[in-house]
Short mmCIF file of C-alpha atoms in Angstrom, two decimals:
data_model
loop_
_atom_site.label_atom_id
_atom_site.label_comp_id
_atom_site.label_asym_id
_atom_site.label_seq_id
_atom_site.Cartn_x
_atom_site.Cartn_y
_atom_site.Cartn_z
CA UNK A 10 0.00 0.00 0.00
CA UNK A 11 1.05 3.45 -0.85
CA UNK A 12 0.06 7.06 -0.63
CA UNK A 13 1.93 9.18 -2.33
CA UNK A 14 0.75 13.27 -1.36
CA UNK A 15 2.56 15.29 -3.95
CA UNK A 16 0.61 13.36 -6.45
CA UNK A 17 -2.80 12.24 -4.18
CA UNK A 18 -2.32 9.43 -5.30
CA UNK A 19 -3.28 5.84 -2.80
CA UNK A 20 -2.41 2.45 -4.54
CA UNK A 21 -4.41 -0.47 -3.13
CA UNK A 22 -2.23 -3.87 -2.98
CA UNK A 23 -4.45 -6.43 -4.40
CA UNK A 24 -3.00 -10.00 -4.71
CA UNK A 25 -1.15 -11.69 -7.47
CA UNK A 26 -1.49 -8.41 -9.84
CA UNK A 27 1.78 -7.07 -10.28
CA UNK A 28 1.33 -5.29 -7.23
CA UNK A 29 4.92 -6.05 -5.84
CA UNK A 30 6.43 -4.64 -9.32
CA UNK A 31 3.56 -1.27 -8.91
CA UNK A 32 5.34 -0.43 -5.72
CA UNK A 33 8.49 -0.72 -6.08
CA UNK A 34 8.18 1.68 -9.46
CA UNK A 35 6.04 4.39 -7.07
CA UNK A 36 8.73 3.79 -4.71
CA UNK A 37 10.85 5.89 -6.02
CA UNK A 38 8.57 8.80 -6.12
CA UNK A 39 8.55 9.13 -2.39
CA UNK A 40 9.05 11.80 -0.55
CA UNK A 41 9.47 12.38 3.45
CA UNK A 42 6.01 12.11 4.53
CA UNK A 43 4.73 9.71 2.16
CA UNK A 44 3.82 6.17 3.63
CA UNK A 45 5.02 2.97 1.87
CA UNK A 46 4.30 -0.63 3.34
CA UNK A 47 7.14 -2.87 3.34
CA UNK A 48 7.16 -6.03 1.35
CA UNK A 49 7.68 -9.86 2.03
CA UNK A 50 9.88 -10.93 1.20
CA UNK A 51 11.95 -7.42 0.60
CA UNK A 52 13.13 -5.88 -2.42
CA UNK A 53 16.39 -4.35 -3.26
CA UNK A 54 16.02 -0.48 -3.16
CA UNK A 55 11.74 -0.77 -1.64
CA UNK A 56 12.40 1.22 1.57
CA UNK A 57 9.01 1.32 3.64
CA UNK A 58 8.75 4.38 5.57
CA UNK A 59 5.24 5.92 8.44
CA UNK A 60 3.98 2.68 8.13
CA UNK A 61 4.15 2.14 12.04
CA UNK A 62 2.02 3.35 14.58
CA UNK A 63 -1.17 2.79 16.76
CA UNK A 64 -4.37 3.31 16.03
CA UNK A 65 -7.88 2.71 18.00
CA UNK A 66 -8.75 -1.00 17.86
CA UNK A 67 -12.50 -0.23 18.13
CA UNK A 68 -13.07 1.82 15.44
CA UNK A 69 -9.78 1.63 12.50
CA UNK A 70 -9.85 -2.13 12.55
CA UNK A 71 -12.16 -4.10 10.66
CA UNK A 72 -11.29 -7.53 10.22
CA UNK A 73 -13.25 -10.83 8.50
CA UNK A 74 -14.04 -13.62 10.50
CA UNK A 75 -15.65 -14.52 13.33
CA UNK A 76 -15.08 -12.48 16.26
CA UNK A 77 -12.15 -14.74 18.10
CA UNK A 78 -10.29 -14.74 14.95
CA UNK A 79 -11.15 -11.06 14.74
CA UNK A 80 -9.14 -10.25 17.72
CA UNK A 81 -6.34 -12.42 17.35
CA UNK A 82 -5.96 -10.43 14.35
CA UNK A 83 -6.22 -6.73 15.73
CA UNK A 84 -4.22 -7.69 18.54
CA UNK A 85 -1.00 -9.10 16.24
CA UNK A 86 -1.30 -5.75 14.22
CA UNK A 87 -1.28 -3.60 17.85
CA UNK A 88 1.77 -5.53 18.85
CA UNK A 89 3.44 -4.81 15.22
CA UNK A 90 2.09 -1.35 15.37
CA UNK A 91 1.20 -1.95 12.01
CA UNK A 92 -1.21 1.46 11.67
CA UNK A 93 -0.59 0.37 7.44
CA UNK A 94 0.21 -2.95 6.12
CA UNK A 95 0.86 -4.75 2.49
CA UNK A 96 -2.46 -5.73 1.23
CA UNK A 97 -4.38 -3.23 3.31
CA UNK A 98 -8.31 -3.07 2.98
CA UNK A 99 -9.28 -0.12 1.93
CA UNK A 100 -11.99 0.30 4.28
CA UNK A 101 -9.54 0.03 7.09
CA UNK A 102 -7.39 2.32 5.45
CA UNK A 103 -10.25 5.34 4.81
CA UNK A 104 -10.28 4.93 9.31
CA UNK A 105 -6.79 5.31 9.79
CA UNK A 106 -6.15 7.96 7.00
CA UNK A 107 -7.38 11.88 7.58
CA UNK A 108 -10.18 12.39 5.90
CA UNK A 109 -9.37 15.01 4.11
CA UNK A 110 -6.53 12.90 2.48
CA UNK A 111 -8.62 9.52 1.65
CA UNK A 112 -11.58 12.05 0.17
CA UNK A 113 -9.29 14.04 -2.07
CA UNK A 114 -6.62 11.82 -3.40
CA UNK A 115 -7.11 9.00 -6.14
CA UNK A 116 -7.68 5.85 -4.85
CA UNK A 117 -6.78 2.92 -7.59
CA UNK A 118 -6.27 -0.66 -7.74
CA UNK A 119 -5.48 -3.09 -9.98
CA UNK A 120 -7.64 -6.92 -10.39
CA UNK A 121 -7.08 -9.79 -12.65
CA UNK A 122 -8.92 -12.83 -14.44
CA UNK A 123 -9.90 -14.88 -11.28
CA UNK A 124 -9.08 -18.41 -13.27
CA UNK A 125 -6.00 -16.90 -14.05
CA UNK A 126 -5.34 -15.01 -10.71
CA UNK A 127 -6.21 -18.66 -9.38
CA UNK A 128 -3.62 -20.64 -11.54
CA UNK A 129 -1.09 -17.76 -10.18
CA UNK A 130 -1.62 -18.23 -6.69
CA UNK A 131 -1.16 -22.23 -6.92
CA UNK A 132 2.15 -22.19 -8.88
CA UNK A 133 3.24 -19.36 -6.35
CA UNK A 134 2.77 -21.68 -2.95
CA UNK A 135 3.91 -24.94 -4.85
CA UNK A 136 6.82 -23.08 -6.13
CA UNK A 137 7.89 -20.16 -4.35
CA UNK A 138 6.81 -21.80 -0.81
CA UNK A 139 7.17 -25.37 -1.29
CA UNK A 140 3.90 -26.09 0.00
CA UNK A 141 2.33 -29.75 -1.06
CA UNK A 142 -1.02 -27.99 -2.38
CA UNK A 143 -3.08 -29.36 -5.34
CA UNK A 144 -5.54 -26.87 -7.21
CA UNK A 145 -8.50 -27.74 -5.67
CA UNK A 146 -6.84 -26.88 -2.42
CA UNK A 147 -6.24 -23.26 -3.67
CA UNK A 148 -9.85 -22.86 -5.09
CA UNK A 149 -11.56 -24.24 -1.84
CA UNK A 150 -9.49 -22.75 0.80
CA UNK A 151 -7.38 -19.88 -1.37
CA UNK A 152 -10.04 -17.94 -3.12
CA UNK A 153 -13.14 -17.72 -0.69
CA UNK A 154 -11.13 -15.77 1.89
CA UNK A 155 -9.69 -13.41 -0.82
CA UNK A 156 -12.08 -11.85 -0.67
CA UNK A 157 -12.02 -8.09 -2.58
CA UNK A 158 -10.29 -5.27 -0.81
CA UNK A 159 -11.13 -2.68 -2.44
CA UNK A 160 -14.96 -3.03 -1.65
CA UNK A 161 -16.58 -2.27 1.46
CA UNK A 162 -17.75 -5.49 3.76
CA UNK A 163 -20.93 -3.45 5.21
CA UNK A 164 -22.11 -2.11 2.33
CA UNK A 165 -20.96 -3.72 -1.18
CA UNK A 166 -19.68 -0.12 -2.02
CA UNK A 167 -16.59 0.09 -4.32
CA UNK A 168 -14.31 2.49 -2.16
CA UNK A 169 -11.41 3.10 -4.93
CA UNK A 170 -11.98 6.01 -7.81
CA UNK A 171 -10.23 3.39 -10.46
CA UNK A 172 -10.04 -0.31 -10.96
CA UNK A 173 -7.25 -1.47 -13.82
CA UNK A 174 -7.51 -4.68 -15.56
CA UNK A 175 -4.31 -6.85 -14.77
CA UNK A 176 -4.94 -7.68 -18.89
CA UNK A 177 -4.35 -4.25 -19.94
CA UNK A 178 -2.12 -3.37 -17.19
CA UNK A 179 -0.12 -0.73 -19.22
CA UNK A 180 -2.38 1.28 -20.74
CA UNK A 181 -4.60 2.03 -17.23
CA UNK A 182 -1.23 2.49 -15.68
CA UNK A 183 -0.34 4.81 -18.16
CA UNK A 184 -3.81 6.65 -18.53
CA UNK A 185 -3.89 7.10 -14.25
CA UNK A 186 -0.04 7.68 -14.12
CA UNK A 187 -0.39 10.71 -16.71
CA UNK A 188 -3.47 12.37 -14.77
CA UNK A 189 -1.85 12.44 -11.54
CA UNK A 190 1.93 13.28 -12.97
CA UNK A 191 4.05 10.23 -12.16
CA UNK A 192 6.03 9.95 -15.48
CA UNK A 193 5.93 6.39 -16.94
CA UNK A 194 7.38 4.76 -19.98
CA UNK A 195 4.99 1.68 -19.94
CA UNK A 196 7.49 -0.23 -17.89
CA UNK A 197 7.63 -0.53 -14.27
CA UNK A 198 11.31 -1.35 -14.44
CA UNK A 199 11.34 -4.82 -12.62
CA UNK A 200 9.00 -8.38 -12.91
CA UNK A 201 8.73 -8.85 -9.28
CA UNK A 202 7.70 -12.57 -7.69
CA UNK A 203 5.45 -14.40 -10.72
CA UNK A 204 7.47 -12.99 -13.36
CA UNK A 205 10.69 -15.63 -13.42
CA UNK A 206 8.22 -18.33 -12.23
CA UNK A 207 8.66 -21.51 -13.81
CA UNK A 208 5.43 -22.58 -15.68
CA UNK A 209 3.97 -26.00 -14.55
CA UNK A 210 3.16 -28.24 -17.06
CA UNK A 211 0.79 -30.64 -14.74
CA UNK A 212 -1.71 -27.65 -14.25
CA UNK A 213 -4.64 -28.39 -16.34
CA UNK A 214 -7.84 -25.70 -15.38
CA UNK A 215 -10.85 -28.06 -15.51
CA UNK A 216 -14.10 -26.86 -16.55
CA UNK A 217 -15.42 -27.91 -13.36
CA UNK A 218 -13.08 -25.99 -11.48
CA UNK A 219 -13.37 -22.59 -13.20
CA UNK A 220 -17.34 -23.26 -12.42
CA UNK A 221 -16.44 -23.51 -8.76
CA UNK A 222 -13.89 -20.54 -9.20
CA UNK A 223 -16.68 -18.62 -11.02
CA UNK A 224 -18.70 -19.01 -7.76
CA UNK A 225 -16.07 -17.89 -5.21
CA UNK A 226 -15.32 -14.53 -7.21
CA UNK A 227 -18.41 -13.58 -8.27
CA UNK A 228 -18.38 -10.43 -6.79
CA UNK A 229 -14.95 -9.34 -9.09
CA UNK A 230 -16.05 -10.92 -12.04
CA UNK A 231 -19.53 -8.82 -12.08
CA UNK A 232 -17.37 -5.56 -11.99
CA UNK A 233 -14.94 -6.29 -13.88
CA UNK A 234 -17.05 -7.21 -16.45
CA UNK A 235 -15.28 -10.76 -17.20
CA UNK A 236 -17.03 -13.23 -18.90
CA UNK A 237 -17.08 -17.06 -20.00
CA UNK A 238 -14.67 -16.04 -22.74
CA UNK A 239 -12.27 -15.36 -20.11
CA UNK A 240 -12.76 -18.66 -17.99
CA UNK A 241 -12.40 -20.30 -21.55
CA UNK A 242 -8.62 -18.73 -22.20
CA UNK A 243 -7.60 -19.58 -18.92
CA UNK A 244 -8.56 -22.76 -18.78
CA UNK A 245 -7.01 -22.63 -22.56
CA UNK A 246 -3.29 -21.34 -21.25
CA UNK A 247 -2.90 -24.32 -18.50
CA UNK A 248 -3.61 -26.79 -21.11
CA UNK A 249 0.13 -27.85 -22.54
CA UNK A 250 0.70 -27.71 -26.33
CA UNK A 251 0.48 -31.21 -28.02
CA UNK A 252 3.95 -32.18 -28.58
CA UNK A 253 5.15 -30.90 -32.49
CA UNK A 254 6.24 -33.17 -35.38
CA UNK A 255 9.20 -35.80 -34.58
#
């Protein structure tokens, strides 16, 4: 999470959207009292800075869950004084920010394909963790607590000013990035995480699954605007090539 207040500008972290690679580029466009969220595991030259401090537990912190799990949460965020935090929801985020700031400055975030976003997250824990998790494992425990950040919990309102499509990445970063004067070539200058992950050629996207996927993000894929055609390509891009002539 970022808010840059030269150029009112507050970047949501959603997950596996090039988010990493989004902050690290607006990074470098910090200045003193600017906050930037650290990020796990750490980049090279991604400083975090006024991310710590306290805030009132009965009225800035909103967590899911049931209420136990509720608290375990708030209270591991008091003891890390973690006032902002990577992957920040943005209604927890409007409480702890003045109001003056989250009111006048562009709030944007980016989301993705959910089949695809899906396929992401299980090559990133087989791969990058080493965890022993099969697809189905991702869809049924993975994607119905992902649930959207950038929407409110109480009321189902949208709560950032722009939502980019991870497919067209450039081009919304580009449009946003030339509004709010943050200059921007159409690269962000480094493929954090995903990008130098190995492809795996076991993952096959059944039809079943995206149904089941379909269910769990219906929510995204009703604003977003994504459609069967998308389900189709992803489940298209797991399947691997037949093998070419001998």
């Amino acid at each position: 999470m970022i808010v840059l207040h030269r150029h009112k500008l507050i970047f949501l972290k959603t997950r596996k959207t090039a988010g990493t690679s989004i902050e690290v580029f607006l990074g470098k466009y910090r200045r003193p009292g600017d906050i930037i969220t650290a990020i796990d595991p750490p980049i090279e030259g991604h400083m975090p800075q006024n991310q710590l401090g306290f805030f009132n537990p009965l009225t800035d912190a909103r967590p899911a869950g049931p209420w136990p799990r509720r608290a375990r949460t708030i209270a591991s965020i008091l003891r890390q004084r973690r006032r902002y935090y990577n992957h920040m929801p943005a209604h927890e985020l409007r409480r702890r920010l003045p109001s003056a700031v989250w009111t006048a400055y562009r709030k944007i975030a980016v989301e993705r394909n959910p089949w695809d976003k899906t396929v992401s997250m299980y090559r990133m824990l087989k791969h990058d963790r080493g965890l022993a998790v099969s697809l189905d494992d991702v869809i049924d425990h993975y994607a119905p607590l992902n649930a959207p950040i950038y929407i409110d919990p109480e009321t189902g309102d949208q709560l950032v000013d722009d939502l980019v499509h991870y497919e067209t990445l450039t081009d919304g970063l580009a449009r946003i990035f030339e509004e709010v004067g943050i200059p921007f070539s159409g690269d962000l200058g480094i493929v954090a995480k995903g990008g130098n992950r190995k492809k795996d050629d076991d993952v096959i996207l059944s039809a079943a699954q995206a149904v089941r996927i379909e269910r769990h993000f219906a929510q995204e894929i009703a604003l977003m605007g994504y459609t069967q055609a998308d389900a189709a390509t992803a489940i298209a891009q797991t399947v691997p090539s037949p093998p070419g002539p001998v």
